[in-house]
Amino acid sequence: MKRLDLNYNWDFYESNEGMSFVFHKPESKVVNLPHDFIITKPRSPKEEGGPGNGYFGQGEGVYRKQLEVPPEWEGKTVILDIDGAYMNTEVALNGDLLGLHPYGYTPYLVDLSPALRFNGKKNELKIITQSRQPSSRWYSGGGIYRSVALWVGNPVHIRPWDIFVTTPVVNDGEATVNVNITVSSKEEKERAVTLACEILDAEGREVAEGSLGVSLSGKSSTVCDLELKVEHPKQWDLDTPYLYTCRVKVMADGAVLDESQDTFGIRTISIDTEHGFMLNGRTVKMQGGCLHHDNAFLGACAYPKAEARKISILKAVGYNAVRISHYPPSLAMLKACDEQGMLLLDECFDVWRMGKVPLDYHLYFEDWWERDIELMVKRDRNHPCVITYSIGNEVGERDGKGEGALWAKRLHDKFKALDPTRFTMSGICGIFDDDAEVGTNFDANAISDNNWGEVTKAFAEPLDIVGYNYLYERYEKDHETFPDRIIVGSETHSFKTYDNWEAVKKNPHVIGDFIWAAVDYLGEVGTGKVYWEKAGEPFGFMAPYPWRSSWQSDILLTGKRRPQSYYREIMWGHTRDTYLFTTHPEHYGDNFFGMNWHWYDVNEDWSFPEEYLGKPVKVDAYGSGDEAEFILNGRSLGRAPYNKLIATMDIPYEKGTLEAVTYEQGVEISRATLKTAGQATALLLTPEENQLAADLQDLCYIHVDIVDGEGIRLPSDERELQVTLSGPGEFLAIGSGSPCTEDQIGDTKCHAYHGRAVVILKAGAPGEIRVTVTAEGVAAGTCVVQALQA
């Protein structure tokens, strides 16, 4: 079938008036997809979603579009493909309701053919989405936040996702490629066709081909299998993510009735307790992180560039795997992981029949679980990045309640029936005391019973891999009890990352570690917050308004790195660089604590107010050597040993240059420097790329730094920034990495955080885009990016 993009020029309005919209239709505006109508709503502490949803709002979004239906489509098959809309989606064409879809994260297909009109008649497509809260434990967004397309084909056709490619045998000389094809026919009579299949390399050259004669029954689907051989295959791997294309044509009487293709990778995966996880025959420990779906100031919008950028950032700092939590990812995310060589743990549900918030998926699970699994697997199974399917995360049934073991077996079997080439897993945490107040002692290790293994045994029995959420202390003892069990640290605390990783390295049956979380996300606000004892703040699981993000992660909302990211890069052995951080002297001598999702309250900062001159500052060097030497304005202050990759010294503050030099056996490995910033004089704008495609899909990210006369960033400056554009650019957002601010997302101004912010824009026409950012008391910053014809 032929794919037609349907992302542009939708009429959108919000309807919060119940049935009155039948008589009064709100004013609409034109939007392009992806679109999240929640992200720019004013936040409020009174919102129903509360801190879990980031204090964002809710609503019902209505999308309408006049379809251009040419006469030659009459008699053809036309399928609507929605990659993701949140949630309780209704699809109607010309007033005829054709589809309902409760889940907000699975893709789905709707056959529009029966309701299409011809002979010049209009065809209005209407899609209604409801984002009602509380329906999510994190920021959900609302609307059609992923891509939409039409698939058009003949009565005899291959529907989207009905080609399944596997590579059961792979060696250097040859790979066996099995192609499973489902051909659908809407014709009344039987028809003889030929399936012609070819494998193309990344340059478009044919490397294998085969054909098969098939007799298609009328009004039915026929499943066929072809086996092809690819000589000297290039294997998909972390550093060489090579992709092939499988193209299938349905032929009859010399004519092409339909054509379909998809990319795939040739690779092998296996697991056992001796070698762990093996990719193409070698052991790989997964250095992973969990990801939520939002893209910070873009909300839930799954722009391909935003998804690819997220993976690129993580890849650059040492990650080789991501766990999509706790729902299937966007197609754009799958493609990004395929293309960049990032392993992906594909998760389906956060709840089954036992809900976590009143309006979540538990209301629909029992009726929809099979359909949603099928939608997820059929779309995802050709992507080589996908290595596991998770049947659920921390579901209430994990201890056997609600027939948990029976449901675990059902879901496992369903996944295996659809795709036997991937592993199944589930993220399982401790069993909480029903009487315990969340936030008073929320530590899964502390509140897990000694009989946790026995209580969860039946639930875990059918799984290929058992995900341990915050249970690294059980890795060794559970191996004695369950010697054949493969374990993955499916969620782990940032503050305990060193001990978690040591446990992974020590145990071959533990195949990796997934930090919660890799990138900061909206919602679950303040769970990574640091509490200082002298401040006397009330300690809780989540933080009060105006907190907006979780603050648990390696990467800020802006895409910049936090200190723990540098630590983890050293810990994983990807760098021998030294990094230098300080705790603000106002906290000297104070004690801090958190929920173990926190990190040390440190920054790259040697620019403190005059009142702290001569006062002690706690200074940390991160490095992989034996000891670190601290040097202030050219004077050596001595050396301190590294303990778990951190060397610490208390240093009286004086302005100038602070250095840390890492030594191993007396030999310098590397050094880091911090300099005192002077008075702020200017704004420095730095685009990540100097050009973008003028297609309203590509994005440009421009970093804004508040700097002094020497270009040194002022790490504590939080003045307000204002952005303006000229040219064909379309402003999307300006925002900082602050987890706690009342800045309105979507506004053209925000406050800096640590002297930084980011501007995001796109373009719908080619030309020069000039971006200017201003702030009181400093010179404006300007940059130019080019929008190129798409």
XYZ file of C-alpha atoms in Angstrom, residues 168-682:
515
model
C 16.987 -17.151 12.288
C 20.461 -18.097 11.018
C 23.280 -15.573 10.719
C 26.987 -16.040 10.157
C 29.697 -14.123 8.355
C 29.137 -15.963 5.107
C 25.368 -16.056 4.890
C 22.136 -15.050 6.607
C 18.804 -16.772 6.288
C 15.988 -14.253 5.983
C 12.434 -15.476 6.568
C 9.661 -13.231 5.298
C 6.163 -13.839 6.633
C 3.547 -12.039 4.518
C -0.177 -11.656 5.028
C -2.064 -10.750 1.854
C -5.614 -9.451 2.251
C -8.313 -9.616 -0.414
C -11.622 -7.778 -0.512
C -12.525 -9.419 -3.826
C -15.408 -11.844 -3.978
C -13.624 -14.531 -6.001
C -10.479 -16.537 -5.607
C -7.441 -15.097 -7.373
C -3.998 -16.501 -8.242
C -1.130 -14.100 -7.543
C 2.652 -14.163 -7.358
C 4.538 -12.660 -4.442
C 7.877 -11.223 -5.566
C 10.225 -10.423 -2.680
C 13.596 -8.699 -2.775
C 16.094 -7.655 -0.138
C 17.878 -4.351 -0.741
C 21.009 -3.150 1.008
C 21.386 0.355 2.437
C 22.444 1.658 -0.982
C 19.346 0.227 -2.651
C 21.092 -2.684 -4.365
C 19.336 -6.029 -4.533
C 21.145 -8.669 -2.474
C 18.511 -11.422 -2.465
C 15.219 -12.236 -4.184
C 12.552 -14.887 -4.315
C 8.975 -15.464 -5.420
C 5.984 -17.602 -4.547
C 2.727 -18.429 -6.291
C -0.326 -18.068 -4.045
C -4.031 -18.713 -4.411
C -6.006 -16.065 -2.533
C -9.470 -16.865 -1.282
C -12.094 -14.159 -1.633
C -12.882 -11.894 1.303
C -10.062 -13.265 3.432
C -6.402 -13.012 4.354
C -3.723 -15.496 3.303
C -0.454 -16.033 5.167
C 2.646 -16.921 3.139
C 6.311 -17.562 3.933
C 9.422 -17.006 1.853
C 13.008 -17.908 2.700
C 15.870 -15.926 1.178
C 19.641 -16.008 1.590
C 21.831 -12.905 1.943
C 25.512 -13.528 1.299
C 28.124 -11.840 3.491
C 25.536 -9.937 5.513
C 26.293 -6.721 7.352
C 25.003 -7.200 10.875
C 23.037 -4.585 12.782
C 25.040 -3.688 15.874
C 25.531 -0.898 18.381
C 28.306 0.795 16.423
C 27.226 -0.366 12.960
C 23.414 -0.167 12.841
C 23.090 -1.438 9.284
C 19.572 -1.617 7.858
C 18.232 -3.623 4.939
C 14.901 -3.163 3.153
C 12.456 -5.958 2.401
C 10.171 -5.143 -0.547
C 7.223 -7.323 -1.550
C 5.112 -6.974 -4.695
C 1.797 -8.725 -5.296
C 1.657 -9.570 -9.016
C -1.112 -10.880 -11.276
C -1.151 -11.106 -15.084
C 2.019 -9.013 -15.299
C 0.532 -6.137 -13.256
C 1.516 -5.001 -9.766
C -1.566 -5.169 -7.557
C 0.203 -3.915 -4.459
C 3.635 -3.190 -3.067
C 4.861 -2.975 0.516
C 8.243 -2.611 2.175
C 9.883 -2.237 5.554
C 13.393 -1.943 6.956
C 14.983 -4.592 9.166
C 18.333 -5.577 10.582
C 20.263 -8.803 10.370
C 21.382 -9.679 13.879
C 21.186 -12.378 16.543
C 20.250 -12.094 20.213
C 20.409 -14.680 22.992
C 20.440 -14.921 26.785
C 21.735 -17.399 29.329
C 23.005 -17.272 32.900
C 26.630 -17.824 31.902
C 27.020 -15.257 29.119
C 24.150 -12.911 29.902
C 22.721 -11.005 26.941
C 24.524 -11.646 23.675
C 24.248 -9.517 20.547
C 25.736 -11.132 17.438
C 27.526 -13.674 19.576
C 29.219 -11.360 22.091
C 28.155 -10.437 25.625
C 26.783 -6.929 26.041
C 25.974 -5.467 29.433
C 23.141 -3.023 28.929
C 24.061 0.451 30.133
C 20.532 1.694 30.060
C 18.056 4.305 31.118
C 14.289 4.576 31.342
C 12.499 7.131 29.166
C 9.122 8.768 29.377
C 7.498 9.970 26.171
C 7.395 13.737 26.593
C 9.871 16.018 24.849
C 10.006 18.715 27.522
C 8.658 22.048 26.200
C 7.115 20.280 23.194
C 4.969 18.232 25.535
C 4.029 14.809 24.243
C 4.709 15.776 20.605
C 6.794 13.023 19.017
C 8.586 15.061 16.376
C 11.053 12.735 14.617
C 13.869 15.213 15.268
C 13.058 15.432 18.984
C 12.995 11.638 19.336
C 16.234 11.214 17.374
C 17.917 14.002 19.353
C 17.022 12.326 22.634
C 18.654 9.082 21.520
C 21.656 10.895 20.056
C 22.294 12.686 23.357
C 22.115 9.431 25.323
C 24.281 7.565 22.825
C 26.956 10.265 23.051
C 27.227 9.965 26.849
C 27.518 6.184 26.981
C 24.038 4.656 26.912
C 23.534 1.582 24.737
C 19.942 0.775 25.743
C 16.676 2.470 26.678
C 13.569 1.143 28.351
C 10.427 2.892 27.123
C 8.383 3.370 30.269
C 5.636 2.343 30.597
C 3.992 2.052 27.187
C 4.956 1.494 23.545
C 7.127 4.200 21.961
C 6.455 6.298 18.884
C 7.384 4.994 15.459
C 9.845 7.894 15.291
C 11.570 6.627 18.438
C 11.838 3.109 17.015
C 13.398 4.452 13.828
C 15.848 6.590 15.795
C 17.020 3.587 17.819
C 17.312 1.461 14.662
C 19.369 4.089 12.895
C 21.636 4.974 15.817
C 22.259 1.513 17.258
C 20.366 1.797 20.548
C 18.821 -1.308 22.141
C 15.203 -0.870 23.201
C 13.068 -2.580 25.838
C 9.506 -2.256 24.551
C 6.873 -2.042 27.300
C 3.131 -2.361 26.890
C 1.306 -1.535 30.112
C 1.688 0.235 33.443
C -1.504 -1.325 34.795
C -3.639 -4.385 34.206
C -6.970 -4.828 35.974
C -5.764 -3.203 39.206
C -5.496 0.530 38.607
C -3.068 3.066 40.015
C -5.113 6.232 39.402
C -8.891 6.412 38.899
C -9.077 6.959 35.118
C -6.116 4.923 33.913
C -6.022 1.925 31.541
C -7.286 -0.542 34.152
C -10.805 0.503 33.080
C -10.169 -0.966 29.615
C -7.503 -3.625 30.118
C -9.660 -6.724 30.219
C -11.430 -5.850 26.958
C -8.488 -4.376 25.067
C -5.225 -6.021 26.200
C -5.059 -8.530 23.322
C -5.803 -5.918 20.671
C -3.284 -3.480 22.101
C -0.535 -6.095 22.298
C -1.213 -7.076 18.694
C -1.050 -3.460 17.534
C 2.195 -2.895 19.409
C 3.963 -6.052 18.285
C 2.914 -5.967 14.635
C 4.182 -2.395 14.288
C 7.411 -2.971 16.262
C 8.585 -6.463 15.367
C 10.699 -5.554 12.315
C 12.773 -3.065 14.279
C 16.161 -4.581 15.182
C 16.521 -2.258 18.173
C 13.666 -4.090 19.942
C 15.012 -6.981 22.022
C 12.294 -7.496 24.643
C 8.592 -7.004 25.187
C 7.562 -6.090 28.715
C 4.142 -7.336 29.751
C 3.848 -4.656 32.433
C 5.506 -2.436 34.994
C 4.994 -2.845 38.724
C 1.468 -4.086 38.124
C -0.665 -4.616 41.201
C -1.073 -8.292 40.332
C 2.682 -9.025 40.653
C 2.244 -10.725 44.027
C -0.505 -13.030 42.791
C -3.503 -10.863 43.586
C -6.150 -10.628 40.880
C -4.963 -13.920 39.287
C -1.630 -12.253 38.556
C 0.246 -15.428 37.619
C -2.512 -16.464 35.218
C -2.520 -13.073 33.539
C 1.273 -13.031 33.285
C 1.137 -16.340 31.426
C -1.623 -15.075 29.121
C 0.300 -11.953 28.171
C 3.576 -13.834 27.721
C 1.876 -16.358 25.450
C 0.246 -13.605 23.397
C 3.567 -11.879 22.792
C 5.234 -15.160 21.847
C 2.445 -16.058 19.445
C 2.942 -12.777 17.612
C 6.746 -12.712 17.782
C 8.680 -15.704 19.144
C 12.043 -14.046 18.337
C 12.005 -11.566 21.243
C 12.206 -12.083 24.979
C 9.433 -11.302 27.428
C 9.931 -9.531 30.742
C 8.181 -7.472 33.395
C 9.465 -4.804 35.767
C 8.733 -6.053 39.287
C 9.280 -3.947 42.389
C 8.904 -4.657 46.076
C 5.596 -5.573 47.641
C 4.329 -2.487 49.414
C 2.712 -2.472 52.809
C -0.913 -1.529 52.156
C -0.904 0.506 55.355
C 2.303 2.418 54.622
C 2.027 6.021 53.486
C 3.811 6.587 50.209
C 6.464 9.222 50.800
C 7.258 8.302 54.399
C 9.518 5.339 53.639
C 9.370 4.793 49.908
C 12.339 2.463 49.463
C 11.577 -0.734 47.573
C 14.532 -2.538 49.142
C 13.470 -1.601 52.646
C 9.820 -2.569 52.267
C 10.310 -5.788 50.350
C 9.570 -8.866 52.379
C 12.140 -11.588 52.726
C 9.637 -13.834 50.954
C 9.446 -11.522 47.919
C 10.947 -14.217 45.731
C 8.353 -16.760 46.754
C 5.431 -14.328 46.507
C 6.376 -13.277 42.952
C 7.615 -16.695 41.787
C 4.484 -17.777 39.898
C 4.108 -14.354 38.298
C 7.717 -14.401 37.043
C 7.692 -18.056 35.996
C 6.721 -17.643 32.308
C 9.050 -14.686 31.661
C 12.323 -14.968 29.773
C 13.793 -12.097 31.794
C 12.722 -10.865 35.208
C 13.002 -7.110 35.689
C 14.056 -6.055 39.182
C 12.950 -2.529 40.079
C 15.132 -1.173 42.917
C 16.077 -4.656 44.106
C 19.780 -4.940 43.238
C 20.559 -6.353 46.688
C 18.652 -9.499 45.687
C 20.684 -10.283 42.546
C 23.015 -12.814 44.191
C 20.707 -14.486 46.686
C 17.929 -14.880 44.138
C 20.386 -16.555 41.772
C 20.823 -19.248 44.413
C 17.053 -19.706 44.660
C 16.354 -19.360 40.917
C 19.590 -20.504 39.217
C 18.097 -20.313 35.706
C 16.646 -16.835 36.102
C 17.909 -14.026 33.856
C 17.660 -10.679 35.653
C 17.785 -7.092 34.451
C 17.881 -4.058 36.702
C 14.827 -2.583 34.995
C 14.730 0.448 37.299
C 17.501 1.587 39.625
C 18.107 4.592 41.844
C 20.484 7.309 40.732
C 21.966 7.787 44.200
C 22.899 4.095 44.356
C 24.185 3.856 40.794
C 27.719 2.737 41.692
C 26.561 -0.194 43.826
C 23.937 -1.129 41.243
C 26.504 -1.249 38.445
C 28.998 -3.203 40.534
C 26.281 -5.802 41.142
C 25.590 -5.996 37.397
C 29.271 -6.441 36.555
C 29.709 -9.109 39.210
C 26.788 -11.314 38.134
C 26.675 -12.813 34.609
C 22.976 -13.619 34.989
C 22.228 -9.884 35.401
C 22.230 -8.456 31.895
C 22.049 -4.732 32.526
C 21.008 -1.720 34.520
C 18.368 0.886 33.644
C 18.614 4.068 35.650
C 15.416 5.882 36.509
C 15.460 8.037 34.515
C 17.739 8.960 31.617
C 16.110 12.261 30.612
C 14.155 14.619 32.840
C 10.425 14.496 32.214
C 7.284 16.390 33.117
C 5.204 15.047 35.969
C 6.026 12.973 39.073
C 7.353 16.316 40.180
C 10.235 16.578 42.589
C 10.769 12.875 43.188
C 14.468 13.528 42.619
C 14.506 16.598 44.872
C 17.310 17.109 47.400
C 16.163 18.072 50.890
C 18.551 20.050 53.107
C 18.127 19.411 56.799
C 18.398 23.046 57.922
C 15.726 24.165 55.448
C 13.160 22.041 57.269
C 11.053 21.371 54.165
C 8.361 18.692 54.505
C 9.609 15.463 52.949
C 7.313 13.710 50.502
C 7.159 11.506 47.441
C 6.334 14.461 45.164
C 6.796 18.211 45.512
C 4.284 21.073 45.674
C 3.462 23.515 42.891
C 5.231 25.119 40.999
C 7.458 22.059 40.564
C 6.973 20.697 37.034
C 9.513 17.904 36.382
C 10.718 14.793 38.172
C 14.350 15.954 38.570
C 15.618 12.366 38.646
C 17.607 12.270 35.449
C 20.979 12.535 33.736
C 19.781 15.002 31.100
C 17.992 18.311 31.703
C 14.790 19.346 29.949
C 17.029 21.435 27.671
C 19.178 18.477 26.618
C 22.193 19.586 28.671
C 23.919 17.172 31.023
C 23.602 17.015 34.795
C 26.544 15.974 37.021
C 25.358 12.383 37.386
C 25.616 11.944 33.629
C 29.346 12.636 33.760
C 29.660 10.280 36.723
C 27.915 7.463 34.870
C 30.024 7.966 31.759
C 33.138 7.458 33.913
C 31.566 4.514 35.758
C 30.757 2.723 32.497
C 34.349 3.179 31.322
C 33.604 5.447 28.369
C 35.863 8.323 29.407
C 38.917 9.065 31.517
C 38.139 12.761 31.664
C 37.921 14.588 34.966
C 34.881 16.683 35.911
C 34.693 19.283 38.666
C 31.636 20.235 40.736
C 30.870 22.204 43.890
C 28.142 22.384 46.501
C 26.979 25.938 47.117
C 28.688 27.249 50.282
C 25.320 28.142 51.824
C 24.941 24.397 52.456
C 28.375 23.808 53.985
C 28.098 21.601 57.045
C 24.449 20.793 56.380
C 23.066 17.306 55.811
C 20.914 16.356 52.836
C 18.655 13.479 51.943
C 16.201 12.379 49.274
C 14.244 9.471 47.866
C 17.346 7.809 46.322
C 16.244 9.138 42.927
C 18.188 12.273 43.847
C 21.841 13.123 43.220
C 24.316 15.293 45.080
C 23.271 18.958 44.935
C 26.325 20.024 42.935
C 27.006 22.228 39.922
C 29.845 23.433 37.700
C 30.176 26.621 39.710
C 33.064 28.691 41.121
C 31.203 31.996 41.100
C 29.729 32.721 44.506
C 28.626 36.021 46.118
C 31.181 38.181 47.943
C 29.775 37.145 51.321
C 31.278 33.668 50.851
C 34.882 34.811 50.294
C 37.079 32.750 52.618
C 34.214 30.427 53.533
C 34.672 26.668 52.928
C 33.212 25.084 49.812
C 32.826 21.341 49.325
C 34.498 20.492 45.994
C 34.091 17.145 44.195
C 36.170 15.775 41.353
C 34.715 12.914 39.319
C 37.353 10.676 37.769
C 38.681 7.159 37.297
C 42.139 7.479 38.863
C 43.653 6.880 42.296
C 43.681 10.453 43.538
C 42.940 14.027 42.560
C 45.040 17.116 43.140
C 43.180 20.374 43.723
C 44.806 23.590 42.529
C 43.490 27.094 43.244
C 44.969 30.028 41.343
C 48.110 28.042 40.656
C 48.597 26.828 44.256
C 48.377 23.124 45.000
C 46.060 22.475 47.923
C 46.991 18.815 48.168
C 45.566 15.554 46.963
C 42.516 13.505 47.919
C 41.845 9.818 47.182
C 39.062 8.712 44.885
C 36.290 6.754 46.564
C 33.675 5.351 44.210
C 34.936 7.719 41.491
C 34.639 10.868 43.637
C 37.488 12.775 45.296
C 36.474 15.521 47.755
C 38.154 18.477 49.400
C 36.859 21.459 51.359
C 38.387 24.605 49.876
C 38.059 28.220 51.125
C 36.452 30.277 48.391
C 38.465 32.834 46.510
C 37.839 34.104 43.025
C 39.910 32.797 40.150
C 40.659 29.402 38.674
C 40.017 26.080 40.373
C 41.500 22.914 38.896
C 41.335 19.203 39.623
C 43.976 16.847 38.240
C 43.366 13.095 38.250
C 46.335 10.777 38.726
C 46.731 7.042 38.315
C 49.872 5.560 39.862
C 51.335 9.046 39.958
C 50.727 9.804 36.275
C 48.302 12.543 35.227
C 45.282 11.230 33.330
C 43.229 14.384 32.838
C 42.170 17.640 34.464
C 39.141 19.889 34.802
C 38.828 23.627 35.402
C 36.261 26.025 36.813
C 36.652 29.798 36.538
C 34.936 32.607 38.376
C 32.579 34.478 36.092
C 32.580 38.249 36.007
C 29.655 40.561 35.435
C 27.117 39.361 32.859
C 27.561 41.273 29.610
C 25.883 39.318 26.797
